[in-house]
XYZ file of C-alpha atoms in Angstrom:
309
model
C 14.354 -13.531 -8.411
C 14.954 -9.715 -9.279
C 17.323 -9.134 -11.916
C 19.867 -6.218 -11.446
C 21.598 -6.171 -14.877
C 21.005 -4.025 -17.751
C 18.019 -4.190 -20.027
C 16.174 -2.651 -23.023
C 17.365 -0.263 -25.237
C 17.681 2.845 -23.571
C 19.275 1.154 -20.817
C 22.462 -0.413 -23.087
C 22.782 3.017 -24.337
C 23.052 4.727 -20.739
C 25.566 2.173 -20.012
C 27.596 3.099 -23.326
C 27.669 7.058 -22.303
C 28.990 6.171 -18.765
C 31.548 3.717 -20.263
C 32.601 6.454 -22.303
C 32.597 9.349 -20.041
C 34.444 6.972 -17.509
C 36.942 5.695 -20.477
C 37.827 9.789 -20.617
C 38.035 10.471 -17.340
C 40.179 7.824 -16.435
C 42.539 8.399 -19.439
C 43.345 12.210 -18.199
C 43.646 10.710 -14.559
C 46.277 8.538 -15.490
C 47.982 11.264 -18.041
C 47.486 13.790 -15.240
C 48.934 11.254 -12.298
C 51.961 10.344 -14.249
C 52.822 13.976 -15.644
C 52.941 15.191 -12.206
C 55.029 12.537 -10.574
C 57.597 13.056 -13.740
C 57.485 17.049 -13.345
C 58.161 16.562 -9.501
C 61.034 14.339 -10.039
C 62.592 15.835 -13.076
C 61.732 19.415 -12.143
C 62.903 19.028 -8.286
C 65.135 21.598 -6.706
C 68.428 19.169 -6.441
C 68.193 19.311 -10.316
C 67.730 23.165 -10.668
C 68.886 24.902 -7.765
C 68.565 27.771 -9.847
C 64.372 28.269 -11.010
C 64.126 29.789 -14.130
C 60.963 31.785 -15.675
C 59.246 29.624 -18.275
C 57.233 31.528 -20.987
C 53.718 30.407 -22.027
C 52.949 28.117 -25.320
C 50.132 29.289 -27.433
C 49.821 26.051 -28.938
C 49.418 23.971 -25.785
C 46.956 26.517 -24.440
C 44.960 26.404 -27.356
C 45.424 22.936 -27.243
C 44.155 22.046 -23.409
C 41.182 24.209 -24.121
C 39.826 23.176 -27.108
C 40.497 19.206 -26.768
C 38.364 19.349 -23.126
C 35.854 21.422 -25.207
C 35.485 19.067 -27.702
C 35.184 15.977 -25.471
C 32.507 17.844 -23.002
C 30.262 18.519 -26.143
C 30.358 14.879 -27.567
C 29.071 13.614 -23.504
C 26.239 16.544 -24.175
C 25.565 14.952 -27.799
C 25.403 11.289 -26.224
C 23.035 12.350 -23.207
C 21.128 14.759 -25.074
C 20.813 11.687 -27.637
C 19.551 9.314 -24.772
C 17.233 12.196 -23.231
C 15.084 12.529 -26.999
C 14.936 8.388 -27.149
C 13.611 8.137 -23.764
C 10.919 10.835 -24.094
C 9.406 10.309 -27.957
C 7.785 6.817 -27.403
C 6.913 4.949 -31.113
C 3.729 5.132 -32.221
C 1.607 2.299 -30.690
C 3.188 1.810 -27.386
C 0.676 0.471 -24.802
C -0.016 3.508 -22.473
C -0.133 2.309 -18.706
C -1.064 4.918 -15.488
C 1.495 5.262 -12.725
C -0.063 6.568 -9.674
C 2.459 7.555 -6.856
C 0.998 7.943 -3.600
C 2.459 8.139 0.399
C 4.083 5.084 0.176
C 2.609 2.520 -2.906
C 2.332 2.699 -6.394
C -0.586 1.971 -8.678
C -0.743 0.768 -12.172
C -3.948 1.436 -14.600
C -4.051 -0.278 -17.554
C -6.323 1.010 -20.700
C -8.932 -1.339 -19.790
C -9.140 -0.194 -16.764
C -7.307 -3.297 -14.634
C -5.649 -1.943 -11.496
C -2.485 -3.376 -10.042
C -0.181 -2.640 -7.370
C 2.766 -4.130 -9.847
C 3.304 -3.433 -13.080
C 3.253 -6.321 -15.538
C 4.021 -5.752 -19.273
C 5.042 -7.761 -22.406
C 8.318 -8.566 -23.864
C 9.615 -6.704 -26.666
C 6.973 -4.437 -26.862
C 7.647 -0.331 -26.106
C 5.301 0.178 -23.103
C 4.313 4.095 -22.356
C 4.181 5.161 -18.568
C 2.068 8.203 -17.838
C 3.475 8.996 -13.927
C 1.285 11.439 -11.747
C 1.586 12.068 -8.076
C -1.260 12.580 -5.635
C 0.705 14.200 -2.869
C 4.311 14.554 -3.059
C 6.844 14.450 -5.684
C 7.709 10.544 -6.063
C 10.597 9.873 -8.242
C 9.490 5.944 -10.134
C 12.967 4.410 -10.693
C 13.867 0.737 -12.189
C 17.557 0.131 -11.931
C 17.925 -2.271 -14.184
C 16.408 -0.077 -17.371
C 18.631 2.712 -15.856
C 15.448 5.146 -16.108
C 14.124 7.312 -13.438
C 11.058 9.824 -14.119
C 9.669 11.903 -11.507
C 6.030 12.431 -10.534
C 4.814 15.632 -9.779
C 1.486 16.686 -8.214
C -0.683 18.392 -10.658
C 1.826 17.576 -13.716
C 1.734 14.228 -15.590
C 4.796 13.183 -16.533
C 5.949 10.259 -18.706
C 8.390 7.803 -20.187
C 8.883 4.884 -22.134
C 10.515 1.664 -22.499
C 11.004 -1.759 -24.004
C 11.994 -4.680 -22.375
C 14.038 -7.172 -24.235
C 14.493 -9.821 -21.191
C 11.867 -11.687 -19.348
C 11.963 -11.451 -15.810
C 11.555 -9.367 -12.339
C 12.845 -6.334 -12.236
C 12.774 -4.074 -8.944
C 11.587 -0.752 -9.358
C 11.255 1.999 -6.248
C 10.544 5.654 -5.327
C 13.965 7.506 -5.483
C 12.852 11.101 -4.440
C 12.323 11.287 -0.541
C 8.691 11.457 0.312
C 7.736 11.016 3.812
C 8.349 8.640 6.639
C 7.662 5.532 4.547
C 9.883 6.376 1.373
C 12.345 3.426 1.622
C 9.402 1.009 1.785
C 7.807 2.076 -1.443
C 8.732 -1.027 -3.529
C 7.514 -2.694 -6.483
C 7.980 -4.935 -9.009
C 7.973 -4.977 -13.213
C 7.409 -8.024 -14.310
C 8.346 -8.995 -17.880
C 6.626 -11.481 -19.640
C 5.776 -13.256 -22.906
C 2.809 -11.599 -25.099
C 0.728 -14.417 -24.870
C 1.212 -14.798 -20.917
C 0.353 -10.946 -20.416
C -2.708 -11.528 -22.705
C -3.717 -14.456 -20.369
C -2.703 -11.948 -17.555
C -4.450 -8.952 -18.150
C -7.859 -10.991 -18.936
C -7.276 -12.520 -15.265
C -6.899 -9.351 -13.872
C -10.608 -7.772 -14.851
C -12.681 -7.701 -11.480
C -15.999 -9.014 -12.000
C -18.610 -6.406 -11.043
C -18.853 -5.578 -7.414
C -21.570 -4.443 -5.493
C -20.910 -0.840 -4.992
C -21.095 -0.841 -1.178
C -19.283 -4.279 0.162
C -16.875 -5.311 1.858
C -15.495 -7.202 -1.350
C -15.052 -3.840 -3.341
C -14.004 -2.060 0.086
C -11.055 -4.878 -0.107
C -10.190 -3.793 -3.625
C -10.472 -0.022 -2.926
C -7.913 -1.217 0.208
C -5.338 -1.626 -2.542
C -6.331 0.776 -4.994
C -6.211 3.461 -2.769
C -2.714 2.511 -1.090
C -4.413 2.085 2.190
C -2.249 -0.911 2.239
C 1.076 0.991 2.738
C -0.197 2.371 6.060
C -3.095 0.321 7.616
C -3.110 -3.343 8.300
C -5.243 -6.216 8.645
C -3.704 -8.896 10.714
C -3.455 -6.497 13.968
C -0.021 -5.744 13.543
C 1.267 -2.358 13.858
C 1.928 -0.277 10.937
C 2.543 3.313 10.164
C -1.007 3.720 10.968
C -3.526 1.657 13.116
C -4.194 -2.039 12.287
C -7.569 -1.897 10.754
C -8.503 -5.725 12.525
C -10.746 -5.511 15.176
C -10.873 -1.586 15.224
C -14.519 -0.841 14.431
C -16.737 -0.502 17.661
C -13.511 0.064 19.348
C -12.871 3.148 21.611
C -9.382 4.928 20.603
C -7.853 7.934 22.712
C -7.114 10.273 20.035
C -5.586 14.172 20.158
C -8.037 16.767 18.745
C -6.251 19.935 18.351
C -3.302 19.020 20.835
C -5.877 17.638 23.848
C -6.471 14.302 24.309
C -9.864 12.529 24.096
C -11.700 9.066 23.745
C -13.586 8.422 20.773
C -15.835 5.468 19.316
C -14.236 4.426 15.844
C -17.664 4.455 13.982
C -18.636 5.651 10.653
C -18.213 9.391 11.276
C -15.151 8.896 12.392
C -13.557 6.763 9.803
C -15.185 8.981 7.379
C -13.698 11.579 8.893
C -10.190 10.452 9.152
C -10.172 9.583 5.269
C -11.186 12.929 4.433
C -9.441 14.937 7.467
C -7.081 12.478 9.026
C -5.242 15.335 11.134
C -8.386 16.268 13.002
C -8.403 13.288 15.258
C -4.870 11.586 15.559
C -4.786 7.864 17.467
C -2.807 8.246 20.652
C 0.920 6.483 19.708
C 0.969 7.756 15.911
C 2.636 10.688 14.653
C 0.746 14.027 13.304
C 0.702 15.285 10.018
C 1.453 11.440 8.658
C -1.761 10.678 6.462
C -2.543 12.526 3.715
C -5.601 13.628 2.793
C -8.146 11.717 0.597
C -10.479 15.152 -0.367
C -11.378 14.715 -3.984
C -9.732 11.679 -4.461
C -12.419 9.245 -3.263
C -15.772 9.281 -3.467
C -18.601 8.574 -0.838
C -19.867 5.211 -2.415
C -16.208 4.197 -1.900
C -15.736 5.593 1.511
C -18.841 3.749 2.436
C -17.262 0.352 0.934
C -14.476 1.193 2.850
C -16.171 1.279 6.282
C -17.922 -1.981 5.203
C -14.345 -3.413 4.582
C -13.462 -2.742 8.108
C -16.654 -3.799 9.780
C -15.672 -7.139 8.219
C -12.261 -7.529 9.801
C -13.236 -9.003 13.388
């Protein structure tokens, strides 16, 4: 079950600020509406057939200038307080790297554990260090009332402390391409003891560097899972099931030709995906993995693809 209420000190602070602004807005809306109706009736031309000039009132003009200014300053103060609170993580906060890419999230813990969903301990501060491998994304947890952009080449951060256990929806709030709406994940908040047990269970055994098992692991870690299936069903890109050794029609510089899916083709597709675009799939969709993946990792992915008969 995905919880959609308000969680954590920051979320409750945001709700208080919103309620404060809403109360002021509603008060002035009703005041202006009532006065407008009153003046329309009170000064209707049937009651005042002869118009009169009305001179200004200095104190009234000062009041309606000073009061709104003070109210806006209090709104600014509350917003600044929340911003400073969000940006300064407490000492000893658990750090988790959040890596955004089209179109999935990767969470990396300090001990090397990598997952596609975020799990954190209850009542413990968690600092998120965000980065992007391609375009601008925005990590948003509605229940926590927090959102932070993940920008290529820049590391941004925010922190939170969940005070209620449960599962909370998180997604990308910055349009980032065709599968933007599917860039979803879940934040699991669990008791500290349960978190320690979970973290230990996520530690992967040492795998052979180039093996189908390691390739399957990279399939999730590198975000391939967001675009390619392993069961034969279509997605953003071609399915990997049974693709190795098959003949595919591709477009190279706008010209159609046939190729055989082999090691070299897969390697080229990972590093330069727009060189040969499979017929029936859009161009300029897959970002290049150049600089984000090693030759050893590419070969492990190839071995995994080979195993998908």
